[in-house]
Tab-separated table of C-alpha atoms in Angstrom:
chain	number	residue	atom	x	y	z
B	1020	UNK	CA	-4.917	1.429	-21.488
B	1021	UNK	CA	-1.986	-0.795	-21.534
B	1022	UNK	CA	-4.586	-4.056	-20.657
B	1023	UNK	CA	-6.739	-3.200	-22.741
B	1024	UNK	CA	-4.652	-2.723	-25.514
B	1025	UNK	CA	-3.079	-6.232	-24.824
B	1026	UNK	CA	-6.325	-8.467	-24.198
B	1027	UNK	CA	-8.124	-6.131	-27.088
B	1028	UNK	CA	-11.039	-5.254	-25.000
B	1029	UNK	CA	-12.278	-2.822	-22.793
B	1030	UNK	CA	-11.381	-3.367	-19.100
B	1031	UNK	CA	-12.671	-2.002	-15.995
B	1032	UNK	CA	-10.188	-1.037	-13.079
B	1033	UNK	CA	-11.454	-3.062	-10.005
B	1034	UNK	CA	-8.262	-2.632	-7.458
B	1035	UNK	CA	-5.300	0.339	-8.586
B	1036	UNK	CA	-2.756	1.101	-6.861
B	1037	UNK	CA	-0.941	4.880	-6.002
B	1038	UNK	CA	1.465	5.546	-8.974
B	1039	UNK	CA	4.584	4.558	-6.716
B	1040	UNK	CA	3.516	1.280	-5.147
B	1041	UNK	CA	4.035	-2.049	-7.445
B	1042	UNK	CA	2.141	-5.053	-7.508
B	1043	UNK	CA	-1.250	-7.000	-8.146
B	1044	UNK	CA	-3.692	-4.876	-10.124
B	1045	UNK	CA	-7.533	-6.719	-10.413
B	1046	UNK	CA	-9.511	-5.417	-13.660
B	1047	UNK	CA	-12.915	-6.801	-14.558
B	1048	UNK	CA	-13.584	-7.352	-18.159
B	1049	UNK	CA	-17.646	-6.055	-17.373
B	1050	UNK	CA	-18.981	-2.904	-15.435
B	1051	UNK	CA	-20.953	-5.826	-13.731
B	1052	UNK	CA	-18.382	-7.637	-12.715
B	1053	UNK	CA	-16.342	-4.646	-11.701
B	1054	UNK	CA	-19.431	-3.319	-9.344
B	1055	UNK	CA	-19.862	-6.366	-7.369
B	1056	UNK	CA	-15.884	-6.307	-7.255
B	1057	UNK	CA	-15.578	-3.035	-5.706
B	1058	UNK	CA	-18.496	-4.088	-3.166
B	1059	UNK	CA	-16.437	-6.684	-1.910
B	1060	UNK	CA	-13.361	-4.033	-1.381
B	1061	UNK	CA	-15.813	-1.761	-0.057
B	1062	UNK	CA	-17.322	-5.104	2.428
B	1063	UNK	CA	-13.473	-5.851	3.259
B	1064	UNK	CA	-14.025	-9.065	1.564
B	1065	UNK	CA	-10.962	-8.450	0.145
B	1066	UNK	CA	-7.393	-10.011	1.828
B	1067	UNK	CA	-4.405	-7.763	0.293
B	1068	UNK	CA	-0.837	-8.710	1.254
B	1069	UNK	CA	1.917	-6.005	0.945
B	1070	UNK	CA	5.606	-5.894	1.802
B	1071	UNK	CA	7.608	-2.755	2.124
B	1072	UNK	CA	11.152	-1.975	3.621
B	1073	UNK	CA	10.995	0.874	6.237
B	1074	UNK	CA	13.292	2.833	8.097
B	1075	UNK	CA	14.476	1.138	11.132
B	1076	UNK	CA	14.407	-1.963	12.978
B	1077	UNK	CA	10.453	-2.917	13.451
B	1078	UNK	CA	9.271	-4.840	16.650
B	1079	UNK	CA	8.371	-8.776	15.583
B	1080	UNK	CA	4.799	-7.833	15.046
B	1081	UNK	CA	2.238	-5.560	15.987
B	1082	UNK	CA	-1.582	-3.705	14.884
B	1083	UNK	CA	-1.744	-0.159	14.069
B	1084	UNK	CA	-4.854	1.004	14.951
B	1085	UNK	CA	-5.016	4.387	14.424
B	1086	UNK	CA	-7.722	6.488	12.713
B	1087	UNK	CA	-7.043	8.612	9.602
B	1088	UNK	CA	-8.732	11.853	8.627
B	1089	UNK	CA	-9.288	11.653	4.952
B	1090	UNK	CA	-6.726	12.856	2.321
B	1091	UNK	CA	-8.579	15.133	-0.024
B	1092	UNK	CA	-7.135	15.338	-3.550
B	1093	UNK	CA	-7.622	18.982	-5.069
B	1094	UNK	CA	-8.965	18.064	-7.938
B	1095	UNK	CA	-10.672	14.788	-7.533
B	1096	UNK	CA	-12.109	15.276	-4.346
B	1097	UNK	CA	-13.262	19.072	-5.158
B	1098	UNK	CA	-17.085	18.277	-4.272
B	1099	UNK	CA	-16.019	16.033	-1.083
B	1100	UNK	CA	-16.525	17.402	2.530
B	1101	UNK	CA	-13.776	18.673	4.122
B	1102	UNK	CA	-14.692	18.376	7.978
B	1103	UNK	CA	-15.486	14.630	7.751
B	1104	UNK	CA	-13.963	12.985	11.145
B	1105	UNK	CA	-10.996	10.705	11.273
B	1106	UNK	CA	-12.223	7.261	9.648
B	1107	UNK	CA	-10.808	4.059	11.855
B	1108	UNK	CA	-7.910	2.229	10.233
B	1109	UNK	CA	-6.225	-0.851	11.183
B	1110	UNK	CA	-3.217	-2.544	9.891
B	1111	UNK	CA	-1.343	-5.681	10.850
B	1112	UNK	CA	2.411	-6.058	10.510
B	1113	UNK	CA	5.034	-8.766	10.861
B	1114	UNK	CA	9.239	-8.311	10.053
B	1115	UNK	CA	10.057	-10.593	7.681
B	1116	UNK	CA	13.743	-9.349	8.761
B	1117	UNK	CA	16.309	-6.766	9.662
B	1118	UNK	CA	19.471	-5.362	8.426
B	1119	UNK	CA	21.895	-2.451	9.147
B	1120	UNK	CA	24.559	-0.817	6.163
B	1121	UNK	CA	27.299	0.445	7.630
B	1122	UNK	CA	26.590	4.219	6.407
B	1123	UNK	CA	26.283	7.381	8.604
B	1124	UNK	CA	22.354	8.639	7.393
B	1125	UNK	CA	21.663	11.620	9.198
B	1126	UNK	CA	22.893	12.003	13.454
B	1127	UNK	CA	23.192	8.026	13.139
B	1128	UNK	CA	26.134	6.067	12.446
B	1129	UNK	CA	24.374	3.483	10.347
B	1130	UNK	CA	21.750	2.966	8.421
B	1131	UNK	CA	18.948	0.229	9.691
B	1132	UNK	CA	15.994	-1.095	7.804
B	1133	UNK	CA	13.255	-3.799	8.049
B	1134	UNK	CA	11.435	-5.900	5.773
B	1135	UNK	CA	7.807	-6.299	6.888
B	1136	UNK	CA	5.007	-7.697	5.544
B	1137	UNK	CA	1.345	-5.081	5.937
B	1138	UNK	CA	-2.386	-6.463	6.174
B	1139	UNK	CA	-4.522	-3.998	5.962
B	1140	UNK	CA	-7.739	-4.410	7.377
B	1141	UNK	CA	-9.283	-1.216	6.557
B	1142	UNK	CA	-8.942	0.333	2.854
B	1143	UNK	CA	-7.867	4.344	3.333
B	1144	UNK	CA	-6.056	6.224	1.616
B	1145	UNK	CA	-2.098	6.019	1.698
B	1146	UNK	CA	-3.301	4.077	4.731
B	1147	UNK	CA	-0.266	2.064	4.962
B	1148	UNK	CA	2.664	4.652	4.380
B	1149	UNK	CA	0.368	7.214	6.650
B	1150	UNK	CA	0.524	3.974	9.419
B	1151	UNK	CA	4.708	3.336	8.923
B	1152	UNK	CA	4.737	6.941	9.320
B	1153	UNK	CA	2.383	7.160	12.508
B	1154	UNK	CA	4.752	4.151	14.281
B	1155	UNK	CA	7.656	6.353	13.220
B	1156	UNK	CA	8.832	3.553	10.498
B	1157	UNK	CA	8.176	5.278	7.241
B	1158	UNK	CA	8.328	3.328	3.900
B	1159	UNK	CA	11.804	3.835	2.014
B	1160	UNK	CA	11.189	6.265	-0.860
B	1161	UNK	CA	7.906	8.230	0.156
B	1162	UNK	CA	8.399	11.226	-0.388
B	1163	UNK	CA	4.789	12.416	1.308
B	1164	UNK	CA	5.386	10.690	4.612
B	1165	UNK	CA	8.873	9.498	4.749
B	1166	UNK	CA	12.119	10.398	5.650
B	1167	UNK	CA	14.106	12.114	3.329
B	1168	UNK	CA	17.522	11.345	4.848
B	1169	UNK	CA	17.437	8.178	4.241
B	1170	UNK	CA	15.451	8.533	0.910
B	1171	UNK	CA	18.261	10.733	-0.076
B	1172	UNK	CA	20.725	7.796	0.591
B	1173	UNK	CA	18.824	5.318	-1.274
B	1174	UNK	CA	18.744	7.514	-4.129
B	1175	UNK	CA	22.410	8.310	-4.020
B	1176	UNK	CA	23.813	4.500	-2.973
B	1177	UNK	CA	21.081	2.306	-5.155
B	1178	UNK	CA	19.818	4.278	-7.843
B	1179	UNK	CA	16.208	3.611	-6.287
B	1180	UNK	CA	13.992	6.581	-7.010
B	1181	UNK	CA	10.836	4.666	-5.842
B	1182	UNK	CA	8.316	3.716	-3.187
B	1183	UNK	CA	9.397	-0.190	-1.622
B	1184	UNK	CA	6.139	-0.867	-1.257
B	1185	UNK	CA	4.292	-3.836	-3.537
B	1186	UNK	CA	1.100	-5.241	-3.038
B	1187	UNK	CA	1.907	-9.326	-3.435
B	1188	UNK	CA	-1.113	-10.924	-3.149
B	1189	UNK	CA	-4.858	-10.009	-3.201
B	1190	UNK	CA	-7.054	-12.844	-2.482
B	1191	UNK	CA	-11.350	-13.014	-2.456
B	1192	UNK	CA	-14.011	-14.991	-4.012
B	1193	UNK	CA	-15.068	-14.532	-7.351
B	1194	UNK	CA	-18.074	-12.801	-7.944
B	1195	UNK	CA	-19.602	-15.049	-10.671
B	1196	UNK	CA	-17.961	-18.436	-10.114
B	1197	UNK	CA	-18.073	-18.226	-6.556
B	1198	UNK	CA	-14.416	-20.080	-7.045
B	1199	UNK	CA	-11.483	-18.336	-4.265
B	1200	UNK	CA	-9.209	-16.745	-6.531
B	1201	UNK	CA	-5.616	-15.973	-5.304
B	1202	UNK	CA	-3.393	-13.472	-6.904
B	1203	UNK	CA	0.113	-13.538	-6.521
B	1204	UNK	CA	3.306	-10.964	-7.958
B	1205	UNK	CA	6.734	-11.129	-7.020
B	1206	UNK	CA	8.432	-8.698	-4.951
């Protein structure tokens, strides 16, 4: 609504993000458009680049490959089967860095973090918080899959009531133009 109420046309949502996570948003101005869009998401077509701070210090790099069962929302996903098997997921990661505050969080005597930067090569959903969570480095600030120690400390110490999770860059090639389009947001 906001977009549209900016530009002063109607816009069609191409790439959204869950209400917590920040970043690059992709909205076609036709349904067109915004079909052929979503086929390329759908055809992984799509390179997304995400960076999130997580609980812990994160080995240099790595590939979670681990298969999700779909998330069913209760009211969205009313009609959807419910005994669909786990769908394959893959994500890559790579610390951008580590660092440790000197406060007790829980049994430990500090707190450690990472900052890592996520590919996802699959599209599921919470796929990347349910993968931080799965490697036993949850995302600071989800409240679904995290750890609630340390989001209790990051509440309390920072005033930061959200998800550190941002997608910075989606890149792909545009459906009409056939031009590569990169996206970029700060994080």
């Amino acid at each position: 609504q906001m977009v549209r109420d900016q530009i002063g046309q109607h816009v069609f949502t191409v790439h959204r993000l869950d209400r917590p996570t920040s970043g690059v948003l992709v909205f076609a101005l036709s349904s067109d458009v915004a079909r052929q869009m979503t086929e390329l998401l759908t055809e992984q077509h799509v390179n997304k680049v995400y960076y999130a701070i997580v609980r812990g210090h994160t080995e240099d790099a790595g590939t979670i490959d681990y298969a999700l069962k779909e998330k069913l929302d209760k009211i969205a996903d009313k009609q959807a089967r419910k005994d669909k098997p786990a769908q394959d997921a893959v994500t890559e990661y790579s610390t951008i860095s580590r660092f440790e505050l000197a406060h007790p969080v829980g049994r430990y005597a500090s707190a450690r973090y990472s900052l890592v930067k996520l590919i996802p090569k699959s599209g599921r959903k919470h796929q990347l918080r349910r993968h931080m969570a799965h490697i036993s480095h949850p995302i600071v600030g989800d409240t679904t899959h995290g750890d609630g120690k340390h989001n209790k400390f990051v509440r309390q110490m920072f005033g930061f009531n959200g998800l550190a999770l941002t997608c910075n860059e989606m890149s792909f090639t545009h459906p009409v133009t056939q031009k590569p389009i990169t996206i970029r947001s700060e994080f």
